[in-house]
Each structure stands twice: as C-alpha cells, then as structure tokens.
mmCIF file of C-alpha atoms in Angstrom:
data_model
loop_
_atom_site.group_PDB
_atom_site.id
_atom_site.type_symbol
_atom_site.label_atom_id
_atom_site.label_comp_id
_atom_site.label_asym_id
_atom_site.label_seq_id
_atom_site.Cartn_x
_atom_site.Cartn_y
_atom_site.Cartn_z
ATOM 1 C CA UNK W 203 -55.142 -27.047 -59.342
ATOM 2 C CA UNK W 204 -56.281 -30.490 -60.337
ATOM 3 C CA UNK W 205 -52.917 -31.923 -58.668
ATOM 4 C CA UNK W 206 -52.952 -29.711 -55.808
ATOM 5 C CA UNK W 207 -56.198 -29.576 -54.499
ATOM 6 C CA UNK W 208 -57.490 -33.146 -54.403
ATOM 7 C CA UNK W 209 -61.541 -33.474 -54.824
ATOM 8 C CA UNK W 210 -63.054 -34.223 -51.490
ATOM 9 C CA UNK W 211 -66.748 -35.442 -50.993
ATOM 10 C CA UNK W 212 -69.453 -34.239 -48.058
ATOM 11 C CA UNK W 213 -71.377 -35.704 -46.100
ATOM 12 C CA UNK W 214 -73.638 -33.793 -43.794
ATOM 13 C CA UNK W 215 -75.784 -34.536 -41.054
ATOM 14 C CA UNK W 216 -78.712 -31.830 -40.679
ATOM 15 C CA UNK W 217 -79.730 -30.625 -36.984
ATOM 16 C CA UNK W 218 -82.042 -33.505 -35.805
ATOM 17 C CA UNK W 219 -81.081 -35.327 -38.866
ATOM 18 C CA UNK W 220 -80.427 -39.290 -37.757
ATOM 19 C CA UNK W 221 -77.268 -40.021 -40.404
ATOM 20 C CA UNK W 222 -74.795 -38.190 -42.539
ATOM 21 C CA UNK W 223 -75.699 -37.869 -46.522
ATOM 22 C CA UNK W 224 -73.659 -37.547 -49.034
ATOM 23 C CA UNK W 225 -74.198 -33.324 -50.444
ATOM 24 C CA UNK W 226 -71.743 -33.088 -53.112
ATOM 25 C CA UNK W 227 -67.632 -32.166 -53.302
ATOM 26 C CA UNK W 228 -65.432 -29.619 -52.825
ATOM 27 C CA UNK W 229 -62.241 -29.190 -53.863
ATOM 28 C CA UNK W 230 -59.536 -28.174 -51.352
ATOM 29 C CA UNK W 231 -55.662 -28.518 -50.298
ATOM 30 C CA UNK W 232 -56.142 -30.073 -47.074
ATOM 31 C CA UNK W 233 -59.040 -31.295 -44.282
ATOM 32 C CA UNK W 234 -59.487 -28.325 -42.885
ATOM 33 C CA UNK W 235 -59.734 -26.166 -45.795
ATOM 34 C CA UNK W 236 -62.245 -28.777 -47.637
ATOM 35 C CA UNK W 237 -64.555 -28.605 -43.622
ATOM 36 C CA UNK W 238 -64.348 -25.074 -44.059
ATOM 37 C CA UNK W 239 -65.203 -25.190 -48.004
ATOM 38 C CA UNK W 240 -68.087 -27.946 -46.948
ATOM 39 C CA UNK W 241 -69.581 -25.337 -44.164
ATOM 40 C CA UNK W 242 -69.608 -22.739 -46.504
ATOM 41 C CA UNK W 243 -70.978 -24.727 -49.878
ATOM 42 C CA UNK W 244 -73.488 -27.127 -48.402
ATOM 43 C CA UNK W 245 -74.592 -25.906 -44.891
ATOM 44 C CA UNK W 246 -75.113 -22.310 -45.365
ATOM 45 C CA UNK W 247 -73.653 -22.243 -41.701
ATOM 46 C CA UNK W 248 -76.881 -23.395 -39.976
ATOM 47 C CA UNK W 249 -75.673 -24.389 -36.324
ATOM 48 C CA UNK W 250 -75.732 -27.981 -34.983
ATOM 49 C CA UNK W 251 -74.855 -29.902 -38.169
ATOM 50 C CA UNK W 252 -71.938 -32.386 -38.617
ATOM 51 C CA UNK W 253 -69.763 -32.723 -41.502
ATOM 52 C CA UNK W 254 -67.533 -35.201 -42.879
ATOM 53 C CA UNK W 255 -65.593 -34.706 -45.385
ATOM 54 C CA UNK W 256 -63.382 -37.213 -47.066
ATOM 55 C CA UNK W 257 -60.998 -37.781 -49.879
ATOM 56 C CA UNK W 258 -62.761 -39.122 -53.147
ATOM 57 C CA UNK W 259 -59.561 -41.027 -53.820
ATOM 58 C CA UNK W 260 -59.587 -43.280 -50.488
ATOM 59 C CA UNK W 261 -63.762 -44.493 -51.648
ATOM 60 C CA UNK W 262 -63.868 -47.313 -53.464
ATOM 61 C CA UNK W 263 -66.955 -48.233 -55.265
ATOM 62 C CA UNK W 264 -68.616 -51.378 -56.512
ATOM 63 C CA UNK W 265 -68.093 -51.571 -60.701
ATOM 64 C CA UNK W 266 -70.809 -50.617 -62.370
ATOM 65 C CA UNK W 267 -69.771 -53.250 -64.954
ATOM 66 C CA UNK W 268 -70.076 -55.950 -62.097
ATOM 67 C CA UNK W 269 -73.330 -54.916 -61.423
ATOM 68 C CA UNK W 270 -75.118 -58.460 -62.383
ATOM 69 C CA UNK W 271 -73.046 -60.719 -60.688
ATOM 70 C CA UNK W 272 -72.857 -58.140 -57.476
ATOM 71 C CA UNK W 273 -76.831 -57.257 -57.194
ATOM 72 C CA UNK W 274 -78.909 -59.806 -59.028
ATOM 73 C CA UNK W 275 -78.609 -63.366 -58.146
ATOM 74 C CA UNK W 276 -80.355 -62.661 -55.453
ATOM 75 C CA UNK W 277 -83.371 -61.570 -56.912
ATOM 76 C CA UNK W 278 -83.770 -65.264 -58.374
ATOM 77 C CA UNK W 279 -83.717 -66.348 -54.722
ATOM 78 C CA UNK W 280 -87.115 -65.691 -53.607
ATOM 79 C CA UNK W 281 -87.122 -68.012 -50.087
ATOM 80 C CA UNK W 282 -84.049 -64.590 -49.255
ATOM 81 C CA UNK W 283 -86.758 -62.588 -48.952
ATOM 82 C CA UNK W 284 -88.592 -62.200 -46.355
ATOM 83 C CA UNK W 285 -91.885 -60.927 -47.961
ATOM 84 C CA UNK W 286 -94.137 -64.140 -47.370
ATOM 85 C CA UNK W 287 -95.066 -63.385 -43.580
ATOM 86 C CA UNK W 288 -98.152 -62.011 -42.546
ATOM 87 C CA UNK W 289 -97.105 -59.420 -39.585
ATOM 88 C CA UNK W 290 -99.440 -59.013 -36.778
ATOM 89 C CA UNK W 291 -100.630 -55.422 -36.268
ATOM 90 C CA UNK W 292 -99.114 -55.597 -32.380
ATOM 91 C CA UNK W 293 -95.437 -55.361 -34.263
ATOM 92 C CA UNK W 294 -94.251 -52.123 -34.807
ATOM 93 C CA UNK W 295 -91.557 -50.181 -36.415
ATOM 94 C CA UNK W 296 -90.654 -53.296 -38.497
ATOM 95 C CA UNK A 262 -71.655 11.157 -24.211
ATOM 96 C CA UNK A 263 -74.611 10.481 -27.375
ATOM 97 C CA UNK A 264 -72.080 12.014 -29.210
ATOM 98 C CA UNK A 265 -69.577 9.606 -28.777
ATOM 99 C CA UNK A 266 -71.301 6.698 -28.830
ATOM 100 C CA UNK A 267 -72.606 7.862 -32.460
ATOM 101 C CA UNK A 268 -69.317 8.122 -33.586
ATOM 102 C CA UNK A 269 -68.243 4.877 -32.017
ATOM 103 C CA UNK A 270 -71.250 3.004 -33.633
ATOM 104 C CA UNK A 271 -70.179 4.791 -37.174
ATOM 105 C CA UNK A 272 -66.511 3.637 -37.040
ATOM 106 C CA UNK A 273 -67.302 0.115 -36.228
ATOM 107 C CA UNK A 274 -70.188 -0.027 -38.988
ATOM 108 C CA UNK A 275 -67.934 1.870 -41.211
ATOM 109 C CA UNK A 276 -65.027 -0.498 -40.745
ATOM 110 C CA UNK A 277 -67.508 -3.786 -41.876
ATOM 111 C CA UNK A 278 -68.881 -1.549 -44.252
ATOM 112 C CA UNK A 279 -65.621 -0.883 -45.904
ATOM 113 C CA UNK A 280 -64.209 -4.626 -45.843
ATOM 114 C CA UNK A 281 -67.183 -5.840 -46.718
ATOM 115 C CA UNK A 282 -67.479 -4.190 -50.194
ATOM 116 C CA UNK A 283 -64.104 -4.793 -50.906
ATOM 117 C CA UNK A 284 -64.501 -8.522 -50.391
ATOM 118 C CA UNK A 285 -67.378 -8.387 -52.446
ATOM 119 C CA UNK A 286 -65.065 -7.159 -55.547
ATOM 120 C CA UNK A 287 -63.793 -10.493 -55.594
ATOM 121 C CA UNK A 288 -66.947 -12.142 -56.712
ATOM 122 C CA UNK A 289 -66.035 -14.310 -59.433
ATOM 123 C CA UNK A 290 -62.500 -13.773 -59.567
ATOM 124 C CA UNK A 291 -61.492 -16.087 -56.590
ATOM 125 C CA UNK A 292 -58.751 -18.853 -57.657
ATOM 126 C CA UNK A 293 -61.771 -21.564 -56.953
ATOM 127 C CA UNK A 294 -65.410 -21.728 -56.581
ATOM 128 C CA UNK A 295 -65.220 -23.007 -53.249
ATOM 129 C CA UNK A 296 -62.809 -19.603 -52.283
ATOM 130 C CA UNK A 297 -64.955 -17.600 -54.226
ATOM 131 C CA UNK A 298 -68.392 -18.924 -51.963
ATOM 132 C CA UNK A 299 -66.005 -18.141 -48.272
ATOM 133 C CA UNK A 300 -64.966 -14.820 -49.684
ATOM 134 C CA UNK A 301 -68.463 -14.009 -50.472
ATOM 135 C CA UNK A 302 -69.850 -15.077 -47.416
ATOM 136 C CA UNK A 303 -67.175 -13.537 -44.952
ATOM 137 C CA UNK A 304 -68.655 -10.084 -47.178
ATOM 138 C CA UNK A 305 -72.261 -11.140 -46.427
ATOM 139 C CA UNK A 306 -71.296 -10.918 -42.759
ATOM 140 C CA UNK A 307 -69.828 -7.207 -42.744
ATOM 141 C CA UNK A 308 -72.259 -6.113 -44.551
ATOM 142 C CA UNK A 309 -75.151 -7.356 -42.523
ATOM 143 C CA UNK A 310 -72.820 -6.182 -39.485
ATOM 144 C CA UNK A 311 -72.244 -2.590 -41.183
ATOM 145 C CA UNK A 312 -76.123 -2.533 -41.578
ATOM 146 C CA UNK A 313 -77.028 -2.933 -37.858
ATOM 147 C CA UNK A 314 -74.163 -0.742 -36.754
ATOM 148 C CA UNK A 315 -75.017 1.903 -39.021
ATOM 149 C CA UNK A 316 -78.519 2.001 -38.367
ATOM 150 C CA UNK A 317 -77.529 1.740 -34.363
ATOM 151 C CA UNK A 318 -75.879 4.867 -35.076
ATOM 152 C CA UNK A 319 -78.388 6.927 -37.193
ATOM 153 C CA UNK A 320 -80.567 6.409 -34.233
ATOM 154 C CA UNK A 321 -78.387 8.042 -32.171
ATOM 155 C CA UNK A 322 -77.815 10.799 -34.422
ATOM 156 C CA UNK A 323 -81.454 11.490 -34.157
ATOM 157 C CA UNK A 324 -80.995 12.997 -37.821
ATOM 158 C CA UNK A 325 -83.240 11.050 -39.638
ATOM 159 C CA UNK A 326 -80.343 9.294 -41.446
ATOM 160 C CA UNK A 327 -80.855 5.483 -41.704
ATOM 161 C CA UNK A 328 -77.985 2.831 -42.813
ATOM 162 C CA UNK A 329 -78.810 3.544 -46.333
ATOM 163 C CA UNK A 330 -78.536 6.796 -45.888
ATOM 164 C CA UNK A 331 -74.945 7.004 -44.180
ATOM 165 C CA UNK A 332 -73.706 4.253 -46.608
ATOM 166 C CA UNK A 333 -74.468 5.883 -49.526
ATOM 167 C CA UNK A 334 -74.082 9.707 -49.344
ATOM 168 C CA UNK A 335 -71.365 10.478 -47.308
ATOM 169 C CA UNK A 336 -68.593 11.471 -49.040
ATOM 170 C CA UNK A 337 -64.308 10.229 -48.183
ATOM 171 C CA UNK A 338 -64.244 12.607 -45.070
ATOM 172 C CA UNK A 339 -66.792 11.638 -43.692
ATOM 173 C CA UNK A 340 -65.665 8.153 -43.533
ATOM 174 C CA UNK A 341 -64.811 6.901 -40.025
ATOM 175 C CA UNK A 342 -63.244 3.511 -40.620
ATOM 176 C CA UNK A 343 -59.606 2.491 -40.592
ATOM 177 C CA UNK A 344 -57.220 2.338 -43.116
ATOM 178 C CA UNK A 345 -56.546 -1.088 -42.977
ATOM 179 C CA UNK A 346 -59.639 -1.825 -44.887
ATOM 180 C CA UNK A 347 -60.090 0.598 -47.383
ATOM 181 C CA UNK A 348 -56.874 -1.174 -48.739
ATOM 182 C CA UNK A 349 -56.913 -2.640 -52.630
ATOM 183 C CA UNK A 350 -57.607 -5.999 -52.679
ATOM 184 C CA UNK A 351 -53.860 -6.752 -54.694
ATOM 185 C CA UNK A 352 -53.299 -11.227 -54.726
ATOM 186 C CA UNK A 353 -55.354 -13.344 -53.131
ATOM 187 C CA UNK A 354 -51.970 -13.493 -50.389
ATOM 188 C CA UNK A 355 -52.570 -9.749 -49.337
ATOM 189 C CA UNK A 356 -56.535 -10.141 -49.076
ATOM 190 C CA UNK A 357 -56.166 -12.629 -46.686
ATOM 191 C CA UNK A 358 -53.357 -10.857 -44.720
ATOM 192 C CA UNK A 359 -55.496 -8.027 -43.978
ATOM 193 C CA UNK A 360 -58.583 -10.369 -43.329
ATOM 194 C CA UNK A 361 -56.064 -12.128 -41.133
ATOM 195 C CA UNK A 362 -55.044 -8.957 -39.142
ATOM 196 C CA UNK A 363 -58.247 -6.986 -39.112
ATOM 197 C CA UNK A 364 -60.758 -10.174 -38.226
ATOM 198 C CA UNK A 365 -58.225 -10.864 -35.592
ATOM 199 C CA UNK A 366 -58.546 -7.511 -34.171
ATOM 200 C CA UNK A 367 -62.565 -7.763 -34.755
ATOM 201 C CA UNK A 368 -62.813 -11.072 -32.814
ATOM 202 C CA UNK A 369 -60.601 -9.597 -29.493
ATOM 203 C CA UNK A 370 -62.928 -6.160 -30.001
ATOM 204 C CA UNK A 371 -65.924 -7.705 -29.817
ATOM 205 C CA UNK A 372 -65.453 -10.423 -27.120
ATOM 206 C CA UNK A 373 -65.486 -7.541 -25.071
ATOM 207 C CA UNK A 374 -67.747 -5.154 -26.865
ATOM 208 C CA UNK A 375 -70.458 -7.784 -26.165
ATOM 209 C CA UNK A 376 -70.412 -7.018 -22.165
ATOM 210 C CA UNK A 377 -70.607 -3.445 -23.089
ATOM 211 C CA UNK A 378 -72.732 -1.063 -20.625
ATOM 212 C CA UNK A 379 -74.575 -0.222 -24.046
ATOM 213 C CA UNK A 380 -77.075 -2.800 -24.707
ATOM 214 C CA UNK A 381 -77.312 -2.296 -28.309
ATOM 215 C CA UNK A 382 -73.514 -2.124 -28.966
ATOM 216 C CA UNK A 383 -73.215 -5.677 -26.734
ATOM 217 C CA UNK A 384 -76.267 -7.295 -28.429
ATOM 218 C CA UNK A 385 -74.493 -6.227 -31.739
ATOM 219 C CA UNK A 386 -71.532 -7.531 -31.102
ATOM 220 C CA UNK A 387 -72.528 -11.098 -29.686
ATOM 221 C CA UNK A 388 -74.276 -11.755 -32.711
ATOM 222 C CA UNK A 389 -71.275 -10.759 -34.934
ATOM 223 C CA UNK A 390 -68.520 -12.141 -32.777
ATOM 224 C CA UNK A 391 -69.169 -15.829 -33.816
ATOM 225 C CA UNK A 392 -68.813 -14.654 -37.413
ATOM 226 C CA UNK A 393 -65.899 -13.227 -37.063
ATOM 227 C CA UNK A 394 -64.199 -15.985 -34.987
ATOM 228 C CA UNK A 395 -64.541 -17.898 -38.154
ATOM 229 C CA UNK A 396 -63.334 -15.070 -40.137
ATOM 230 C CA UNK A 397 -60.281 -14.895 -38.336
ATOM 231 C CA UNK A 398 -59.761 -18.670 -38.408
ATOM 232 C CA UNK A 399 -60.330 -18.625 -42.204
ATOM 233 C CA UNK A 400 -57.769 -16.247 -42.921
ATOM 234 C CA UNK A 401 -55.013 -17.803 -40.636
ATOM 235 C CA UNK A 402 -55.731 -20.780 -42.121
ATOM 236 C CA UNK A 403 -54.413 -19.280 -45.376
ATOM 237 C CA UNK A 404 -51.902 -17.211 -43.844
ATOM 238 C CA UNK A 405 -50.212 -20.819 -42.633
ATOM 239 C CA UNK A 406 -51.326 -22.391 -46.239
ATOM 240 C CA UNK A 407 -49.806 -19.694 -48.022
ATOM 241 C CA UNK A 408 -46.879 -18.895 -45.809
ATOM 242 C CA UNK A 409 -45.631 -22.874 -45.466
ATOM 243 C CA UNK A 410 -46.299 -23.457 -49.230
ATOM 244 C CA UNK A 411 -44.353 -22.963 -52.350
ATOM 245 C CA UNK A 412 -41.501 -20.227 -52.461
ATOM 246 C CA UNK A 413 -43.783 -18.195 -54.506
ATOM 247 C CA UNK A 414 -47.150 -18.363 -52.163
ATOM 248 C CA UNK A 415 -44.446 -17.701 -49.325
ATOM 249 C CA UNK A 416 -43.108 -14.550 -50.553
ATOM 250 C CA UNK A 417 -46.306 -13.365 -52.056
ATOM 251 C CA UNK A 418 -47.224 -13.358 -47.949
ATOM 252 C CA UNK A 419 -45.163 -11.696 -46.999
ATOM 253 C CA UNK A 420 -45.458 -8.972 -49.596
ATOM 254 C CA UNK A 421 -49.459 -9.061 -48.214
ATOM 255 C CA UNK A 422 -48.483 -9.073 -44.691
ATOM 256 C CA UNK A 423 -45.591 -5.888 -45.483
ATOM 257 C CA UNK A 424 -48.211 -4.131 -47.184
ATOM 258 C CA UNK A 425 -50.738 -3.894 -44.474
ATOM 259 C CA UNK A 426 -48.377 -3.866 -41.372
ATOM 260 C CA UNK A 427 -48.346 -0.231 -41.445
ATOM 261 C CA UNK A 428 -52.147 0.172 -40.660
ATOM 262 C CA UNK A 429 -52.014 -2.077 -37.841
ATOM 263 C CA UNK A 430 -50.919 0.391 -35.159
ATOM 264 C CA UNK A 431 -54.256 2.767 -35.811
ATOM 265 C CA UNK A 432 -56.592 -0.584 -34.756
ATOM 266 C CA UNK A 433 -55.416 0.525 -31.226
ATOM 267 C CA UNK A 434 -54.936 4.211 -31.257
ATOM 268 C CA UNK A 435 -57.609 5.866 -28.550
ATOM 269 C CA UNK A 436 -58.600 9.475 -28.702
ATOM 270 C CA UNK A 437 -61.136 11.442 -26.496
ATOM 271 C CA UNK A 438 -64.304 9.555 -28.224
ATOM 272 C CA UNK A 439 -63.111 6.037 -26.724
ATOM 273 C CA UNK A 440 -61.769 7.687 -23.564
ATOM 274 C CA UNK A 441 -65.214 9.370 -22.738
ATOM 275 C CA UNK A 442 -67.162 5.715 -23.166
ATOM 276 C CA UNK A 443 -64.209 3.696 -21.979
ATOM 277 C CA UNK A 444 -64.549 5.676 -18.365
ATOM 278 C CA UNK A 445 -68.474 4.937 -19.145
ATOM 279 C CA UNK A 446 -67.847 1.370 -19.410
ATOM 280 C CA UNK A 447 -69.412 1.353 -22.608
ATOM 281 C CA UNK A 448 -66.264 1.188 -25.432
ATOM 282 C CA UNK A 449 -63.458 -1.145 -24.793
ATOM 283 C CA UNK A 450 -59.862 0.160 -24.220
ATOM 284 C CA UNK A 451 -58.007 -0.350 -27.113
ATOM 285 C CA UNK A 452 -54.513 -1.207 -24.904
ATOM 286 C CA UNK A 453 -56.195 -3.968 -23.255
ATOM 287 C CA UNK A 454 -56.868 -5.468 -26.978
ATOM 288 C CA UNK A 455 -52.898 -4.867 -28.209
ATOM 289 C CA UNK A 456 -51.584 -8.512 -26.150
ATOM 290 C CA UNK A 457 -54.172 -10.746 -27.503
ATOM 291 C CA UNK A 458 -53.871 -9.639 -31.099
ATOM 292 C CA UNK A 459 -50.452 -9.948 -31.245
ATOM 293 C CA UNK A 460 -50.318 -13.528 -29.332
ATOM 294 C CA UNK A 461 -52.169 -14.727 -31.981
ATOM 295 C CA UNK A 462 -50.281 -12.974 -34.407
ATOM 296 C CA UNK A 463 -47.375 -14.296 -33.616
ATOM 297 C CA UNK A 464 -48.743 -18.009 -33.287
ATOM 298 C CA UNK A 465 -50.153 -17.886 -36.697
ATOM 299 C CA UNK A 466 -46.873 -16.353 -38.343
ATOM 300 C CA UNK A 467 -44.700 -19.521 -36.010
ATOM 301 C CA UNK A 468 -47.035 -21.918 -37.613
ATOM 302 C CA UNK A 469 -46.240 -20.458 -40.979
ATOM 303 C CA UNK A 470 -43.198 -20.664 -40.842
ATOM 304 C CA UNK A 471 -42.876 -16.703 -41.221
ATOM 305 C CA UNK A 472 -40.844 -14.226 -39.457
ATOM 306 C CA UNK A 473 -42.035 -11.649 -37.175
ATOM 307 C CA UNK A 474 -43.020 -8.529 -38.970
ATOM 308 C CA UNK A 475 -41.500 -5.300 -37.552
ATOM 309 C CA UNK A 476 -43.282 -2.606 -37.027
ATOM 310 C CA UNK A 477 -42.784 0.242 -39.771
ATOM 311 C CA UNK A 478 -43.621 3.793 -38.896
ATOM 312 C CA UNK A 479 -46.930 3.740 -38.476
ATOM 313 C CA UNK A 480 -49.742 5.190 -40.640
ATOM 314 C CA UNK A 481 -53.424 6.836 -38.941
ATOM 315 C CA UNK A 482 -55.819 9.180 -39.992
ATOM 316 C CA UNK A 483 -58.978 7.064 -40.999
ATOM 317 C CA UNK A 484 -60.348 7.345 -37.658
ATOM 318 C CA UNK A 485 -60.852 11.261 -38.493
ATOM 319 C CA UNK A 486 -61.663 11.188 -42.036
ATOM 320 C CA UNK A 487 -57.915 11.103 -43.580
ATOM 321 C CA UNK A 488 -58.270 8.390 -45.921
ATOM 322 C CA UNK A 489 -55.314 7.094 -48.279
ATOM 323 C CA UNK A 490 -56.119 7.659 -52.275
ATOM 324 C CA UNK A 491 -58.592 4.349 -52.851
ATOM 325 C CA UNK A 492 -61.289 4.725 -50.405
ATOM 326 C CA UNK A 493 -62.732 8.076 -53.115
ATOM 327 C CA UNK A 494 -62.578 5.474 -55.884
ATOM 328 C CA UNK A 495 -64.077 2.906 -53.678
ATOM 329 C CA UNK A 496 -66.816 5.197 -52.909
ATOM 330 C CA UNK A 497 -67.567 6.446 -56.446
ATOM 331 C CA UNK A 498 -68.297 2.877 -57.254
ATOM 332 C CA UNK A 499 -70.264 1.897 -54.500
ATOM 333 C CA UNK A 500 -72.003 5.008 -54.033
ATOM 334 C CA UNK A 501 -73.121 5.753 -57.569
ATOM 335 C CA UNK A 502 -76.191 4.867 -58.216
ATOM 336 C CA UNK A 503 -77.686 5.982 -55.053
ATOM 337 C CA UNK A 504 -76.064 9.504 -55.294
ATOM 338 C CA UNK A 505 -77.316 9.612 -59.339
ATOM 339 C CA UNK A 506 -80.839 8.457 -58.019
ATOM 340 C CA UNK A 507 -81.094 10.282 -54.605
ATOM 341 C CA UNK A 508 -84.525 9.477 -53.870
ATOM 342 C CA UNK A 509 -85.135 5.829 -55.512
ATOM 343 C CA UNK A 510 -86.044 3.070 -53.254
ATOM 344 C CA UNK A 511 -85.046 -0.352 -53.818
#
C-alpha cells in the first residue's frame, strides 16, 4: 500500500470559513479518491466546504535544522518591527 | 391503493435496510482506514434511509408496527427487498460492483420518486437522492480503479460484476403493486428507469476498460419474499437480540 497509495494532505475551508487549513492526510491512489477520502474523514459531509487535497511529496518544507539562520536574525533587528508606533484609535482593523 | 403504497414504502426501506447492514459487516475489515470510514458512511445513509421508509410504511399499515418493529421481527418471507442486496459481501471488487449497480439504480429511482404524487415518498426521496448520487459515484469510481488496474484487481471485477449481473433484471420488474401507483402517479415506472441505468452502465464499464456484461438468465423473487440462502443468516444476526429481548428498549 505504502507504494501505491501515496499520502495526501487536506486542507479544508469550513462554510463561512475565510481560508483553507490544513486537517490532516489521507491516503489514496489518485485525486479523486483522496477528495472523496478527505469528504468523508474530515468534513463529515457538511455542505458548502472546499477541499484541497494535495500530494505530501510535491510540499516542501523549511529544515527544521535551519531553523536559526531561517527565523531568528530577525529578532535581533528591532527597528523590523514595527511595534514602536502609537496608533490612533480612528485606525481600525490594523 | 394504501395497500400498495405500504408495500412500496417496505420494499424501498427494505432494500436500504438490507445493503445497509451488509455494508456495515465490513467495519474494520476494509483494505484502508480511509475505505473503511466511506464504507461506513455509505451504511449510515441506508440505514437512516431504511429508518424513514420503514416508519413511512408502518404508518400506513396502521398496525402499530414502527421501523423497529418491521426491522427486527419479520422473519425471510416477509422480506420485500431485492436480491441484489441481500448478496455476501465476497472481495472488496464484488462489494463495490453491487454498490455500483444498485446505487446506480437508487440514484435514477429516486430522481423521480422525489416528484412523486405522495408527499412523503417525494420528501423521502429528495433527501436521500443526494446521498446516493455520491454513492453511485463512489462505487464507479472503484469499478474504473479496479477494472483499469492490475490483472488481478481487473479480473477480480469482473468476477464481482458476473456475480451480481443476474439480480439486475428484478431492479426493473413491475407487478400489480407498481402498476396500481404508477397509474396514480405516485410510484415510478420501472421501464422508464432501464435506459438511464444502463447508459451509465455502460460508460462506467468503457472507462474501465471492461467489456459489456451479458445478460444471464435472470434471477427474481425478492420482491415477494423468495429470498436466496443468505438473507436467513443475515437476519439471524441482525435480528437477534431484539427477537431474544422482545420487549427491551434501547
């Protein structure tokens, strides 16, 4: 099985929901089986969602290992954040 | 004409019925989780479908008898559903050639069941009809997964799709029942079902990659209580703790 039926991981968007999030995996022999296998797993069939699904193998993912040199420097770079303005109460939805 | 209507209600909540526990004796034993969780559901779905069916149809009766009640102490000849379903589950190939067939069948029935004259029977059916469009696409999914994959899935297909071939012939048999509430505008005719089942019978087997199936002589019966040999041993396992516990409620 672990040849055949590649892992494939789901994102789903809930009804009203703004973006798709990733729910989990499924393993499956094609698209359309791993859709169905992602309706049936992680939707419970409610109506109006949308579902991605997508082979793990074609993600690529930072390195853990790289982590520091990816992520931190920029912590040591205070004047990149922008955390020193006072915002006046007439902006919203900053 | 209350008559017929009961035992129109019964068959169709008897065929769900039947499916429906036989799907459910896969629990666990699917080839993967993920099959395991769409055969379960697809059972969920007859079931609840058996349960408003029935119950449409011990109102009608006017007997007292609930869905409980005609699920679980009626004994083989009293069973109304076709023979198609009462079949043993055998690979996973054959289970989904006689989900294939029957849901197919199911999903043409109740397009047109759900216009029925019979309010009931149409509200019924247009709640069950989008679950079994997805049945139907399910299984011919796996019919063309199955059927164009190795030599071995390939043959075991057509072994499932042999096996159950025989039973397809009784899906559109009529009889004085559907004649009565065809003329009332309240059954559908069975003929006018026979050209879209096997247009998409055919489709799915092209896509496959399988031949057509011929038609074998055909076999009946379930419609009048003539069941083959495993609907009884279905029925003793389903049915026995009700019938050893007659009057416990759960």
């Amino acid at each position: 099985m672990k040849t055949d039926w590649p892992l494939w991981e789901v994102f789903v968007r809930a009804r009203g929901g703004l973006s798709h999030r990733h729910a989990g995996s499924v393993h499956a022999p094609d698209a359309t089986i791993a859709l169905r296998h992602a309706r049936d797993t992680y939707t419970r069939r409610m109506e109006g969602v949308s579902l991605w699904v997508v082979r793990s193998s074609d993600i690529a993912a930072s390195d853990p290992e790289q982590a520091g040199p990816m992520f931190e420097p920029a912590e040591t770079k205070i004047y990149r954040h922008p955390t020193f303005y006072e915002l006046p109460d007439a902006v919203k939805h900053m | 004409m209350t008559d017929a209507l009961f035992t129109y209600a019964l068959r169709l909540g008897d065929d769900s019925l039947v499916l429906g526990q036989r799907l459910s004796e896969w629990c666990g034993h699917a080839p993967t989780i993920e099959v395991d969780l769409s055969l379960a559901n697809v059972a969920l779905d007859l079931v609840g479908q058996a349960q408003l069916f029935l119950g449409y149809a011990g109102e009608l009766e006017g007997k007292g008898r609930d869905a409980d009640r005609l699920a679980f102490h009626r004994d083989v000849m009293a069973w109304t559903n076709c023979l198609m379903v009462e079949q043993p589950n055998g690979d996973f190939a054959r289970t989904m050639a006689r989900q294939f067939l029957f849901s197919t069948w199911q999903k043409a029935l109740f397009d047109r069941l759900a216009v029925s004259k019979d309010a009931r029977l149409a509200e019924i059916a247009a709640k069950a009809v989008k679950e079994v469009a997805y049945h139907a696409d399910l299984a011919a999914d796996w019919v063309i997964r199955l059927g164009d994959g190795t030599g071995e899935s390939r043959t075991r297909m057509i072994a499932g799709l042999d096996w159950h071939w025989r039973f397809v012939d009784e899906l559109f048999q009529t009889d004085s029942v559907i004649e009565t509430l065809v003329a009332e505008g309240i059954a559908v005719d069975p003929a006018a079902l026979r050209p879209v089942f096997e247009a998409r019978v055919a489709a799915v087997l092209a896509e496959a990659g399988l031949p057509a199936m011929e038609l074998p002589r055909p076999i009946v019966g379930g419609r009048k209580g003539h069941h083959s040999e495993h609907l009884g041993h279905m029925l003793a396992v389903m049915q026995h703790i009700p019938r050893t516990y007659p009057e416990a409620v759960w």
